[in-house]
CSV table of C-alpha atoms in Angstrom, one decimal:
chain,number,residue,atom,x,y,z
O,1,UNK,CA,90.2,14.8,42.6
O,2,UNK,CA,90.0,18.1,43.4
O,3,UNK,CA,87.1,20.5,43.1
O,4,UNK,CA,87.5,22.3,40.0
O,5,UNK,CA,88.4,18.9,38.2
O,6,UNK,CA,85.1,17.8,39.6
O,7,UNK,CA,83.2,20.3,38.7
O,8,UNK,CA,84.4,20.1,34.9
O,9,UNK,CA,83.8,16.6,34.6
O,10,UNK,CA,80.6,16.9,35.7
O,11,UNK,CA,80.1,20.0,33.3
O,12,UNK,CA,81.2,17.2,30.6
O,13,UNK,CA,78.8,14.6,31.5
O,14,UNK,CA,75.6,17.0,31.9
O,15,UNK,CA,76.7,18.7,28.5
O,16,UNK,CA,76.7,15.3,26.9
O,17,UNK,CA,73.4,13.8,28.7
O,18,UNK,CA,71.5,17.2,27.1
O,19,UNK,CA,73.5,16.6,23.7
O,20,UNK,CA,72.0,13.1,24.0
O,21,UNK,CA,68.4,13.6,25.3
O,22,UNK,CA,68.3,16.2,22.2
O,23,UNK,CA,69.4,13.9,19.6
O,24,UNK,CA,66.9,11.3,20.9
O,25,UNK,CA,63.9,14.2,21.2
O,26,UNK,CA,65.1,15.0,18.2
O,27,UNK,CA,64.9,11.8,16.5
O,28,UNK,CA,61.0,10.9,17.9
O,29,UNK,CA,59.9,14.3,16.9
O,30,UNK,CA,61.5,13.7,13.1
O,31,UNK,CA,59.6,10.2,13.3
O,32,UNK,CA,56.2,11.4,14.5
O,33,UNK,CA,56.4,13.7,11.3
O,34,UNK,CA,56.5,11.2,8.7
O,35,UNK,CA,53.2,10.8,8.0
O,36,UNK,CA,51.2,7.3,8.4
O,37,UNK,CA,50.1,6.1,5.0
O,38,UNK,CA,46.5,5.7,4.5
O,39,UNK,CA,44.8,2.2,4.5
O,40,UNK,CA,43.0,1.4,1.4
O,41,UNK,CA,39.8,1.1,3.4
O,42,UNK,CA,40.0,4.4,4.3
O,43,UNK,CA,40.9,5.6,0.9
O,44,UNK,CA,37.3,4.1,-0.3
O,45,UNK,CA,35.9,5.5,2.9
O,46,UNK,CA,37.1,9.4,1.7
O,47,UNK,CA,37.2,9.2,-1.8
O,48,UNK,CA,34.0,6.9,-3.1
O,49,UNK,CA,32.2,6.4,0.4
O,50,UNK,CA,32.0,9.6,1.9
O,51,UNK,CA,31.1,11.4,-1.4
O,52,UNK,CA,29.5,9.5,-3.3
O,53,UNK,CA,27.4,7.0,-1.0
O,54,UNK,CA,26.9,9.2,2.7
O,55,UNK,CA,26.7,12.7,2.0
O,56,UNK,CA,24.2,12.0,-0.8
O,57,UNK,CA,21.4,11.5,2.0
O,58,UNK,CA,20.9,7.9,0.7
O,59,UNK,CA,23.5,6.1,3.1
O,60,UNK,CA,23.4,8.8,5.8
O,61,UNK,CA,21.6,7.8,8.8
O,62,UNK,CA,19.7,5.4,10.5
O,63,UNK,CA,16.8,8.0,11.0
O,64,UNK,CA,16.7,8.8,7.1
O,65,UNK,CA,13.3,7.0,4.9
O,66,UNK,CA,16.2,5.3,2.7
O,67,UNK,CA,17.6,3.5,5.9
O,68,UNK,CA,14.4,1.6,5.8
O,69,UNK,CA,14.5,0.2,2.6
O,70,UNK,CA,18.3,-0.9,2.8
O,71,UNK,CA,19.5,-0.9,6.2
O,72,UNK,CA,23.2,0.0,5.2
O,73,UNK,CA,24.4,3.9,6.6
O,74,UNK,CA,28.2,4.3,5.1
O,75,UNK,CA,29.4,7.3,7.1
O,76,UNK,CA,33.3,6.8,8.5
O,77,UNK,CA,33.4,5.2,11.6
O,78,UNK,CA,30.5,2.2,11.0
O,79,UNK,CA,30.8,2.2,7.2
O,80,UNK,CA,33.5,-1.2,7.5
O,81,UNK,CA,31.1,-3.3,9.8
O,82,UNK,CA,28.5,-2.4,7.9
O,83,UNK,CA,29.8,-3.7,5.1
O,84,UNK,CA,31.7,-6.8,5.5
O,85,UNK,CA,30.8,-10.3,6.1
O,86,UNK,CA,26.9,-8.8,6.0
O,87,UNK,CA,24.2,-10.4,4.6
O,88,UNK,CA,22.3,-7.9,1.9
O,89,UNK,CA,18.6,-6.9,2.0
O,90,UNK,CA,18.2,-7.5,-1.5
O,91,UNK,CA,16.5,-11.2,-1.2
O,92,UNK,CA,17.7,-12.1,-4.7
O,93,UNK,CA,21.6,-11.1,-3.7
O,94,UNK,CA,21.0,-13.0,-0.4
O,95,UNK,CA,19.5,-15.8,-1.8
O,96,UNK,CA,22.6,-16.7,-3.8
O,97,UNK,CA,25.0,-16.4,-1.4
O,98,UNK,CA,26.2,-13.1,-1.9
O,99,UNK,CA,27.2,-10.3,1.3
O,100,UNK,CA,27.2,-6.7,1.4
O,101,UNK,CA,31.6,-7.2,1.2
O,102,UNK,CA,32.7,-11.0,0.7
O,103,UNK,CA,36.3,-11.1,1.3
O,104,UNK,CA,38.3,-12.4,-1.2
O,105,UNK,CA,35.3,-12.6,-3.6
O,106,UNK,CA,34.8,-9.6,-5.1
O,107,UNK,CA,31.7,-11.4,-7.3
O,108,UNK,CA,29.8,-12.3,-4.3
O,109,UNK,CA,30.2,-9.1,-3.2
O,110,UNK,CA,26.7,-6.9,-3.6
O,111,UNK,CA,28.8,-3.5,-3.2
O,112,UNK,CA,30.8,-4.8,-6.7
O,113,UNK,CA,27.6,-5.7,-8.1
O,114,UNK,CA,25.7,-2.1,-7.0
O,115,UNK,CA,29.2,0.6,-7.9
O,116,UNK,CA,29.5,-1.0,-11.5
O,117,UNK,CA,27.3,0.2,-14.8
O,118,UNK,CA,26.0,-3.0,-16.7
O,119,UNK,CA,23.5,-5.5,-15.9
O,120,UNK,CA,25.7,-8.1,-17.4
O,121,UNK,CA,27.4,-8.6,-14.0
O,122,UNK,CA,24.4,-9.3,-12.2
O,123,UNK,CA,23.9,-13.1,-14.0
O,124,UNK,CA,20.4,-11.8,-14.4
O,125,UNK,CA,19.2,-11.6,-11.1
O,126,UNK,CA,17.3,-8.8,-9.6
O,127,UNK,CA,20.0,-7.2,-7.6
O,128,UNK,CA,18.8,-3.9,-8.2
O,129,UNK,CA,20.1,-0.7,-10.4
O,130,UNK,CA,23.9,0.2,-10.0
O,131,UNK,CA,24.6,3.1,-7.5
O,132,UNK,CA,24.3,5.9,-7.6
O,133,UNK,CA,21.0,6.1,-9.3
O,134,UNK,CA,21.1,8.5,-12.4
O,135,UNK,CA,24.1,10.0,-10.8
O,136,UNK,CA,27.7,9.7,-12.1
O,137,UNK,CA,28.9,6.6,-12.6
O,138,UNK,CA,32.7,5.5,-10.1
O,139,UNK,CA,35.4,5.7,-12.7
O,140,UNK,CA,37.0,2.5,-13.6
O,141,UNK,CA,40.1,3.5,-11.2
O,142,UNK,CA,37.8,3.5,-8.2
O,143,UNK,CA,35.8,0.6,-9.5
O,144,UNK,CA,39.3,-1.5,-9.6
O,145,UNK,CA,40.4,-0.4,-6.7
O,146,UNK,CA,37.2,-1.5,-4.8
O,147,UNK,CA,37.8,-4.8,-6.5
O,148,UNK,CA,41.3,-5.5,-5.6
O,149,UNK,CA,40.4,-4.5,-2.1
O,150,UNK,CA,38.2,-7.3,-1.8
O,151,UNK,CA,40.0,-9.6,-3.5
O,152,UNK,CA,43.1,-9.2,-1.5
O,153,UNK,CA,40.5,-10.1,1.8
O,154,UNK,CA,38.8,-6.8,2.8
O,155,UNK,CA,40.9,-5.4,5.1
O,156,UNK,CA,40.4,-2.8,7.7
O,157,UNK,CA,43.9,-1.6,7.8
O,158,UNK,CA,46.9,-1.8,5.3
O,159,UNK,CA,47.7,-1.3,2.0
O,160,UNK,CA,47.0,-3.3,-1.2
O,161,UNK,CA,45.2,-1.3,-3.4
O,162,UNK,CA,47.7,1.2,-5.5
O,163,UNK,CA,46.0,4.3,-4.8
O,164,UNK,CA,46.6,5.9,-7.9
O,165,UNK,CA,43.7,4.1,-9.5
O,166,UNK,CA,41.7,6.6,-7.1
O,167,UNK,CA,43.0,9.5,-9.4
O,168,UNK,CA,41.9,7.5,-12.7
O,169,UNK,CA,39.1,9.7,-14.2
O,170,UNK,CA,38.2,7.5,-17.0
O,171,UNK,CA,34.5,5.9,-17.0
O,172,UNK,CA,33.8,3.4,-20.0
O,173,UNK,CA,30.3,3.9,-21.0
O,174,UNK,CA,29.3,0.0,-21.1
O,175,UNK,CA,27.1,-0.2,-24.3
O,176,UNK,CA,23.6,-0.6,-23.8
O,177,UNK,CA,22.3,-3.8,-25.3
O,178,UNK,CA,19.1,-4.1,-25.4
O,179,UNK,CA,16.7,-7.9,-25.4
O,180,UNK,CA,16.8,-9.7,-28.1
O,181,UNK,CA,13.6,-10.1,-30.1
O,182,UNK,CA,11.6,-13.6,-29.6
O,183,UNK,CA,11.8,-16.0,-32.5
O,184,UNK,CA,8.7,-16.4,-34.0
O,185,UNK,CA,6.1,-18.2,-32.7
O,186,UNK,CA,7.7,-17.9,-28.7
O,187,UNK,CA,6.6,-14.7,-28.0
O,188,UNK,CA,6.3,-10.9,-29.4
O,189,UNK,CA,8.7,-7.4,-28.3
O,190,UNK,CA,7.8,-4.3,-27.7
O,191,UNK,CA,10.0,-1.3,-27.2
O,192,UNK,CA,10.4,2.5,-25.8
O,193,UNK,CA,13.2,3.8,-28.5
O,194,UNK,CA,15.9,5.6,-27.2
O,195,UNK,CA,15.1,9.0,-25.8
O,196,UNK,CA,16.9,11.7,-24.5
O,197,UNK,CA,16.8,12.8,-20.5
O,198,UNK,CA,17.8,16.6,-20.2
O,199,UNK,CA,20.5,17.4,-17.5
O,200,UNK,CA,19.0,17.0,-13.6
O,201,UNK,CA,15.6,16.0,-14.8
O,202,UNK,CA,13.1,13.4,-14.5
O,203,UNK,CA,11.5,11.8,-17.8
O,204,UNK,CA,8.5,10.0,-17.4
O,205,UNK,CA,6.9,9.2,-20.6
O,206,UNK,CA,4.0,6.9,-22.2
O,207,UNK,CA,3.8,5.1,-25.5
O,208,UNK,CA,1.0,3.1,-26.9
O,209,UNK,CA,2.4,-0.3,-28.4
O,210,UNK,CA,0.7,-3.0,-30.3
O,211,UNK,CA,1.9,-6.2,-29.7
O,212,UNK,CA,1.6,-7.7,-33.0
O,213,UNK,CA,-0.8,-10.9,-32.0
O,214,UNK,CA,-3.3,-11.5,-34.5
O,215,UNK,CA,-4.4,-14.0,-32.6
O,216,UNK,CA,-5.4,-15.0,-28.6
O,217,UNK,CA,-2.4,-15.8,-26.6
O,218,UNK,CA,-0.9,-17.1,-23.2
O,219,UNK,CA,2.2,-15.6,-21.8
O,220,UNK,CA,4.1,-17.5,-19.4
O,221,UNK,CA,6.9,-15.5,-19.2
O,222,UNK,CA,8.1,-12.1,-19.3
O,223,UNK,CA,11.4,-10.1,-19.5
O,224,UNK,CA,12.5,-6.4,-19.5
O,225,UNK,CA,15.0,-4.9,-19.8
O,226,UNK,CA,16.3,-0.9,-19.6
O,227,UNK,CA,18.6,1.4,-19.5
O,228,UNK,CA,20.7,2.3,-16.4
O,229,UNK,CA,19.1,5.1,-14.3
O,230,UNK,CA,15.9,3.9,-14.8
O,231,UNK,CA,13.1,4.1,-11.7
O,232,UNK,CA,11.0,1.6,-13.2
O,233,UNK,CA,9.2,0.1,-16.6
O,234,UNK,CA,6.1,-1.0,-16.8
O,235,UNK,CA,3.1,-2.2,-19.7
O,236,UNK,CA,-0.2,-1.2,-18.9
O,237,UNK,CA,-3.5,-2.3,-20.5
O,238,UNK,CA,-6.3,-0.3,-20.4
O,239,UNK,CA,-9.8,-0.5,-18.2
O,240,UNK,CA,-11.4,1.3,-21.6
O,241,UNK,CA,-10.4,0.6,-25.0
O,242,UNK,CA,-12.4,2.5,-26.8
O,243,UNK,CA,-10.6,5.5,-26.1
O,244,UNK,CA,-7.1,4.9,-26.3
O,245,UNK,CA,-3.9,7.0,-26.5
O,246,UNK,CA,-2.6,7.4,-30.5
O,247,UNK,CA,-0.1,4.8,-31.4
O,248,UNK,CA,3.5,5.0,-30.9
O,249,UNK,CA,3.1,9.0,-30.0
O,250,UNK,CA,5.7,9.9,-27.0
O,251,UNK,CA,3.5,11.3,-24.2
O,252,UNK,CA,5.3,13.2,-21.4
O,253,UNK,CA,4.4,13.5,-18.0
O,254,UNK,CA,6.3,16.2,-17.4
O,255,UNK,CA,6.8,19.4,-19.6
O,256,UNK,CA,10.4,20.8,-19.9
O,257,UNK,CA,9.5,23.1,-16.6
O,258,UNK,CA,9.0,19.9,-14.7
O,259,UNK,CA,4.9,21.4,-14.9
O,260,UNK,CA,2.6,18.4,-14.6
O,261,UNK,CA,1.1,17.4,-18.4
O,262,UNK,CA,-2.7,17.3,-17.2
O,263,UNK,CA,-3.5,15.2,-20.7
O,264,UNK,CA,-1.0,12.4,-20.1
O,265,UNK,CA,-2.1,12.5,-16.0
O,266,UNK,CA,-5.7,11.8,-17.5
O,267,UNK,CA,-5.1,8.9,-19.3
O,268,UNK,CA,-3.5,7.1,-16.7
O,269,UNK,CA,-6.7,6.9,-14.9
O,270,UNK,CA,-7.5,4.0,-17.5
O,271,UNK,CA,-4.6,2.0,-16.6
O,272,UNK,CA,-4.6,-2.0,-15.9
O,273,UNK,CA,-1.1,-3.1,-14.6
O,274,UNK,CA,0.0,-5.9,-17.0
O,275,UNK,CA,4.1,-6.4,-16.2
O,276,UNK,CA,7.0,-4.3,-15.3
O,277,UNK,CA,9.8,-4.0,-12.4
O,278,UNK,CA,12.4,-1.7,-10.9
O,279,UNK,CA,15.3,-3.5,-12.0
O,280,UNK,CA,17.3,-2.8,-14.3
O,281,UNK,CA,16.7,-6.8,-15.9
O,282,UNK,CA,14.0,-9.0,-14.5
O,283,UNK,CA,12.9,-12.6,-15.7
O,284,UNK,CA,9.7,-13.6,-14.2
O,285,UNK,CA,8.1,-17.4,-15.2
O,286,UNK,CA,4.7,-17.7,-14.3
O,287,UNK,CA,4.0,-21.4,-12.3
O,288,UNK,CA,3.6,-24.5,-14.6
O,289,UNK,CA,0.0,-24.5,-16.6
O,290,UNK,CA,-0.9,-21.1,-15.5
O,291,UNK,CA,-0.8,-18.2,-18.0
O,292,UNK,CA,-2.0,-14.5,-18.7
O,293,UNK,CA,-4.9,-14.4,-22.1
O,294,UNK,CA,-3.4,-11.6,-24.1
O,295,UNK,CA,-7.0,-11.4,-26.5
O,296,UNK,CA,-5.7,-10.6,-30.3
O,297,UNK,CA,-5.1,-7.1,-31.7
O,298,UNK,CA,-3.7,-6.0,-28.2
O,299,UNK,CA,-2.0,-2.5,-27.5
O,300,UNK,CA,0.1,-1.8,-24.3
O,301,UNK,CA,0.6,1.2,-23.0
O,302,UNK,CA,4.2,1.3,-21.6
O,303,UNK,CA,5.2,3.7,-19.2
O,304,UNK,CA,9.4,4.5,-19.2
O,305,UNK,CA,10.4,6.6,-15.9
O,306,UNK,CA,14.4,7.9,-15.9
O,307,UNK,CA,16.4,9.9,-13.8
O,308,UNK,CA,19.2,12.0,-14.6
O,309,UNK,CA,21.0,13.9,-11.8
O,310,UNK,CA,24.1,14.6,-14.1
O,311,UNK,CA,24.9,17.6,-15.7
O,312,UNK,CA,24.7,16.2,-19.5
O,313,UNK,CA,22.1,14.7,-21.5
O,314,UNK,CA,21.5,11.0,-21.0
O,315,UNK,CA,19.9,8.3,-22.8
O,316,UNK,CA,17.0,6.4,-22.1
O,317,UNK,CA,15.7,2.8,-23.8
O,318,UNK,CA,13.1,0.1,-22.4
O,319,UNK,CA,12.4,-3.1,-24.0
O,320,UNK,CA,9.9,-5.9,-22.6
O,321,UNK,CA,9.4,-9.4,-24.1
O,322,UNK,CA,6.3,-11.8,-23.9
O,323,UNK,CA,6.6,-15.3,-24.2
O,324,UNK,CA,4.2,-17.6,-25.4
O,325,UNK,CA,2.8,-20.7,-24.4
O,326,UNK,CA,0.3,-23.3,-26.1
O,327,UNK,CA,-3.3,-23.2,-25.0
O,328,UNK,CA,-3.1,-27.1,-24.2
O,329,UNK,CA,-0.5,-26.2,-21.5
O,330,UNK,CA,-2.8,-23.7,-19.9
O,331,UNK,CA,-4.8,-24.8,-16.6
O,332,UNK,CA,-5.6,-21.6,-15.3
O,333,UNK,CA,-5.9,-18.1,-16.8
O,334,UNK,CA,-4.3,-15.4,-14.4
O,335,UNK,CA,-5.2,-11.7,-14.1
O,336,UNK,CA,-3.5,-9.0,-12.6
O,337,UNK,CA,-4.1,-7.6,-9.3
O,338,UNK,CA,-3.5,-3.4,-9.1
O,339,UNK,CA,-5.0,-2.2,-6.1
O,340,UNK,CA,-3.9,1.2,-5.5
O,341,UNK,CA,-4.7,4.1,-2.2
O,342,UNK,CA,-4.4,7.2,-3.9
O,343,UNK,CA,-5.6,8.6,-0.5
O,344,UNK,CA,-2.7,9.4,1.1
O,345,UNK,CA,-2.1,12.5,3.1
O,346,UNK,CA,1.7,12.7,4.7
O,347,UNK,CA,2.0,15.4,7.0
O,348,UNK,CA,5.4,17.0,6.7
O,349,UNK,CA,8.6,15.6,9.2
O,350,UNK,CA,6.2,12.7,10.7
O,351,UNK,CA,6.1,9.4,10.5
O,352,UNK,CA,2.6,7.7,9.1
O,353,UNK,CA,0.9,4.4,8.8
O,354,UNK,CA,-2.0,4.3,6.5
O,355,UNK,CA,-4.3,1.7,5.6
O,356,UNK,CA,-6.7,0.8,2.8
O,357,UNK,CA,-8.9,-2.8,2.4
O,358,UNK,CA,-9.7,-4.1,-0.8
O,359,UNK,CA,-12.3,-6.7,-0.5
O,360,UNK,CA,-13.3,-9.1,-3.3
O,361,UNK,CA,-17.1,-9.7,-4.9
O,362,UNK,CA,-16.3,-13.6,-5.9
O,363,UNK,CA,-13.5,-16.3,-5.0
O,364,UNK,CA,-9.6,-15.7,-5.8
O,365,UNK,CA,-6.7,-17.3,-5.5
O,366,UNK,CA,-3.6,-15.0,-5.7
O,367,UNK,CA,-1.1,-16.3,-6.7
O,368,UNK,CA,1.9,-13.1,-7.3
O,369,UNK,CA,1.9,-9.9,-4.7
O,370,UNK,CA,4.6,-7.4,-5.2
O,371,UNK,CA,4.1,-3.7,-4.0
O,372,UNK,CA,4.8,-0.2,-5.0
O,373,UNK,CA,5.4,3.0,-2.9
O,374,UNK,CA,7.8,5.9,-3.2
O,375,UNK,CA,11.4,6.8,-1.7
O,376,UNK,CA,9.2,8.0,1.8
O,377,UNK,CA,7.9,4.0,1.8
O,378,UNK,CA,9.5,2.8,5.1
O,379,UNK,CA,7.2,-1.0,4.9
O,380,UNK,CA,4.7,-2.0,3.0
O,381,UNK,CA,2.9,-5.0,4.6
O,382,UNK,CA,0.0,-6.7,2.9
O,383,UNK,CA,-2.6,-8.8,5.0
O,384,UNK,CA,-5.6,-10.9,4.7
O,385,UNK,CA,-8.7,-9.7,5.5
O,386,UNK,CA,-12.0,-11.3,6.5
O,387,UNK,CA,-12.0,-15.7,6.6
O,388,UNK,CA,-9.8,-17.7,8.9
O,389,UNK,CA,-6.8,-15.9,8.3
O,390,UNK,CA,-7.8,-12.6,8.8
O,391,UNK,CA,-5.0,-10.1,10.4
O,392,UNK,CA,-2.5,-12.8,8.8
O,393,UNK,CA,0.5,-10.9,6.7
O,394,UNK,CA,1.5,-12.1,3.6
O,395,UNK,CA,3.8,-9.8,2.3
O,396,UNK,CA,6.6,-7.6,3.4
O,397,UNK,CA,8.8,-5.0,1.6
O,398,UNK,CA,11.3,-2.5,3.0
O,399,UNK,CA,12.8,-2.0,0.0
O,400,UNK,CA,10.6,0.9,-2.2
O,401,UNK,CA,13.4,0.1,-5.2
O,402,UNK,CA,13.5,-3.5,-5.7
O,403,UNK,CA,10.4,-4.2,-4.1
O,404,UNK,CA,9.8,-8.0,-2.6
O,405,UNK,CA,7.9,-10.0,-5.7
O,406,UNK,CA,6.5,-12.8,-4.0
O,407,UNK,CA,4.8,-16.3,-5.6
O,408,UNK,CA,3.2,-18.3,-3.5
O,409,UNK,CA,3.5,-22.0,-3.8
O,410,UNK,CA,0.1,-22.8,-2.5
O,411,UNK,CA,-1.6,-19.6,-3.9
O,412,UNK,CA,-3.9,-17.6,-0.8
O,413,UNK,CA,-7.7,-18.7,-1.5
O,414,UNK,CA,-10.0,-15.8,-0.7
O,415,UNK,CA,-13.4,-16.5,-0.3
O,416,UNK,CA,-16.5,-13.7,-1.4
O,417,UNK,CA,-16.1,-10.8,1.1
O,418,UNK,CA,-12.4,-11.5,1.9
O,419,UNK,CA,-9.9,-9.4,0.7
O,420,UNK,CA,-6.1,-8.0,0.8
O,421,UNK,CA,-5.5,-5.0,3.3
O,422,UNK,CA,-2.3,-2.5,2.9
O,423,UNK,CA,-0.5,-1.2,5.6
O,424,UNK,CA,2.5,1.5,4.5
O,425,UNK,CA,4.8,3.1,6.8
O,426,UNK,CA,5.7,6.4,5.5
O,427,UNK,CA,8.7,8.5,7.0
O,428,UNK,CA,8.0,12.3,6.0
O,429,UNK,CA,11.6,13.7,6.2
O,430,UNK,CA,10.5,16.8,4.1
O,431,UNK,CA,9.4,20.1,5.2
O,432,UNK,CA,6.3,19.9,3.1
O,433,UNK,CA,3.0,17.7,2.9
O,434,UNK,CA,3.3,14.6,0.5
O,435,UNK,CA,0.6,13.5,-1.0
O,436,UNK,CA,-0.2,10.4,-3.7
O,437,UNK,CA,1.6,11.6,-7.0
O,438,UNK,CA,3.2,10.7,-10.3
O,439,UNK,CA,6.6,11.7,-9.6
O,440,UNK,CA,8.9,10.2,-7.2
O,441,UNK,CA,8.4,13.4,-5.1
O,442,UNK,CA,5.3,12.7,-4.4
O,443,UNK,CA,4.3,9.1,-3.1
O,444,UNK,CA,2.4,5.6,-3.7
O,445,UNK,CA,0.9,3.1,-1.9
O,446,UNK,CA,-0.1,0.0,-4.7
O,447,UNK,CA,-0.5,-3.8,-4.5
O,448,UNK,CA,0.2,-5.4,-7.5
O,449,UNK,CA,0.1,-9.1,-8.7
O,450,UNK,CA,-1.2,-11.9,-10.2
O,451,UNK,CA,-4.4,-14.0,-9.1
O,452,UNK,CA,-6.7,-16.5,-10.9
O,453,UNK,CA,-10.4,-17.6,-9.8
């Protein structure tokens, strides 16, 4: 072969090497452009996650007050382990078995239970309001989607969700159905009517009740019920009744500027505790033979606390139900325990433990302790003080929405002189003092319950 035959022959195979390399160059870079499609994890992570749950300050971070009281941060990146396989705070959703994500069962899933907007999926158990918290509702597309996500195993990766139901805008307002009145001669209703919450406001309103008893009688039982969106309901009786609030008049605590109303503020220096919770449906059955003494002729004051952080006007309804027991069945009358620190000074961005002791003037035996603070309420501990237990803690809550409602099986004997102690953890992540208040801007620090001497 000479050299100019050489030379072209080599010309041919370099030509065709290049022609080849660019073809294959060519093909990687036309494959490295067509884009990945997004797992349907990461589709609730961006479209219902991110917005809705993280950047709402409530699922954050571990250094926010809300961490404290559910333990579940739902930024990209830890949001899947946080989620599933995980055993929930909420005692009530843990106690039946349910996780934060359960694959493949979307009804043992708490997050199912939380994103949807009626009560009737929670089988009556205390598993708190749905989320977000008189914001706006997931549509039912997102809601599905979330379902199907779990149903088809929980994946990290993959697709099995059709992420159109992401773009479905439609949210069915679930129709509110409120308790159903007692038949007569098992207990006695009384209700907040519907009321109307302006556009991002808080409504917190009182309205005196009678209950309709002409007679003494023993509740063993007690249900309520409300509207979703609501921070809590609760029936007071009164320290003073011979000055009580008019009947059935709608008393605001709040005027339409959100300025305090000083009259309503007054007469809640005269309250008793009597019932209530921060679910949206609660069922509470006092122990066999015990019972509360409602005397006849008794009025309630009950005390309805929404929030609306929509843009429209929202409704509002609270109903709460007394059950009745015969006297025969009664062993021991209980009373209610509301021991309150209204003392509490929170400096702005710091973290605070106050205490208060209550001690007692004769022998009790408590029997319920549940606790109320505000959003800033890291833990609430309750312990004994004075006797052989002193120091010993009784009760913990991290949880200032859904609270801890604990019944002791052998009730806590305190002795004359002994007495309950409150310890609150407060997290200050505001650039102003807090300080005890009616709103849930400012902050609480209460034991309630149940005792009986």
């Amino acid at each position: 072969m000479n050299f100019l035959t050489y030379s072209r022959l080599a010309l041919t195979i370099g030509v065709s090497a290049l022609l080849l390399h660019m073809v294959s160059c060519s093909k990687d870079t036309t494959e490295s452009l067509v884009p990945t499609e997004t797992s349907s994890f990461d589709l609730i992570q961006q479209k219902i996650l991110t917005p809705s749950c993280a950047t709402s300050g409530c699922h954050l971070s571990d250094k926010d007050a809300a961490y404290f009281q559910h333990g579940l941060v739902l930024v990209e990146g830890v949001a899947y382990q946080n989620l599933v396989g995980v055993d929930p705070k909420n005692s009530s959703a843990k106690a039946d078995g349910l996780k934060r994500v359960k694959a493949y069962a979307s009804l043992e899933s708490l997050l199912y239970h939380k994103i949807t907007t009626t009560a009737s999926h929670h089988s009556g158990k205390q598993y708190g309001n749905p989320m977000p918290l008189g914001g706006i509702s997931l549509s039912d597309g997102q809601v599905e989607f979330v379902r199907r996500w779990i149903d088809a195993g929980a994946p990290k990766t993959g697709t099995i969700a059709d992420a159109a139901l992401l773009s479905d805008k439609t949210i069915t307002e679930v129709a509110y159905e409120p308790l159903a009145v007692p038949a007569t001669g098992t207990g006695f209703q009384m209700a907040v009517p519907s009321f109307d919450i302006q556009p991002n406001f808080e409504r917190e309103l009182f309205t005196r009740k009678m209950l309709g008893n002409t007679q003494d009688v023993y509740v063993n039982r007690y249900e309520t019920k409300m509207q979703s969106g609501s921070h809590h309901f609760v029936a007071y009786d009164f320290r003073n009744k011979t000055s009580l609030p008019n009947l059935n008049d709608i008393r605001d605590l709040r005027n339409p500027d959100n300025s305090l109303n000083i009259l309503t503020a007054l007469t809640m220096s005269n309250h008793v505790y009597l019932a209530g919770s921060q679910a949206q449906y609660q069922d509470y059955v006092f122990p066999e033979g015990m019972a509360l003494l409602i005397p006849a002729g008794a009025s309630f004051d009950l005390n309805s606390h929404f929030v609306n952080k929509t843009a429209a006007v929202r409704k509002g309804e609270a109903q709460i139900n007394l059950y009745t027991v015969d006297k025969s069945k009664v062993k021991n009358i209980v009373q209610t325990l509301d021991l309150s620190n209204t003392s509490l000074s929170l400096p702005a961005n710091t973290r605070v433990t106050l205490t208060k002791t209550f001690t007692f003037s004769k022998p009790r035996k408590v029997l319920t302790l549940t606790s109320h603070m505000h959003k800033l309420g890291e833990k609430f501990v309750i312990k004994i003080v004075g006797g052989a237990r002193n120091g010993e803690i009784v009760y913990t809550s991290t949880d200032w929405e859904n609270p801890e409602i604990i019944t002791f099986k052998i009730p806590i004997d305190l002795q004359k002189g002994e007495g309950l102690m409150s310890e609150i953890t407060y997290n200050n992540t505001t650039n102003k003092a807090v300080s005890f208040g009616l709103t849930s801007e400012d902050e609480m620090g209460i034991i309630f319950g149940y005792y009986y001497e």
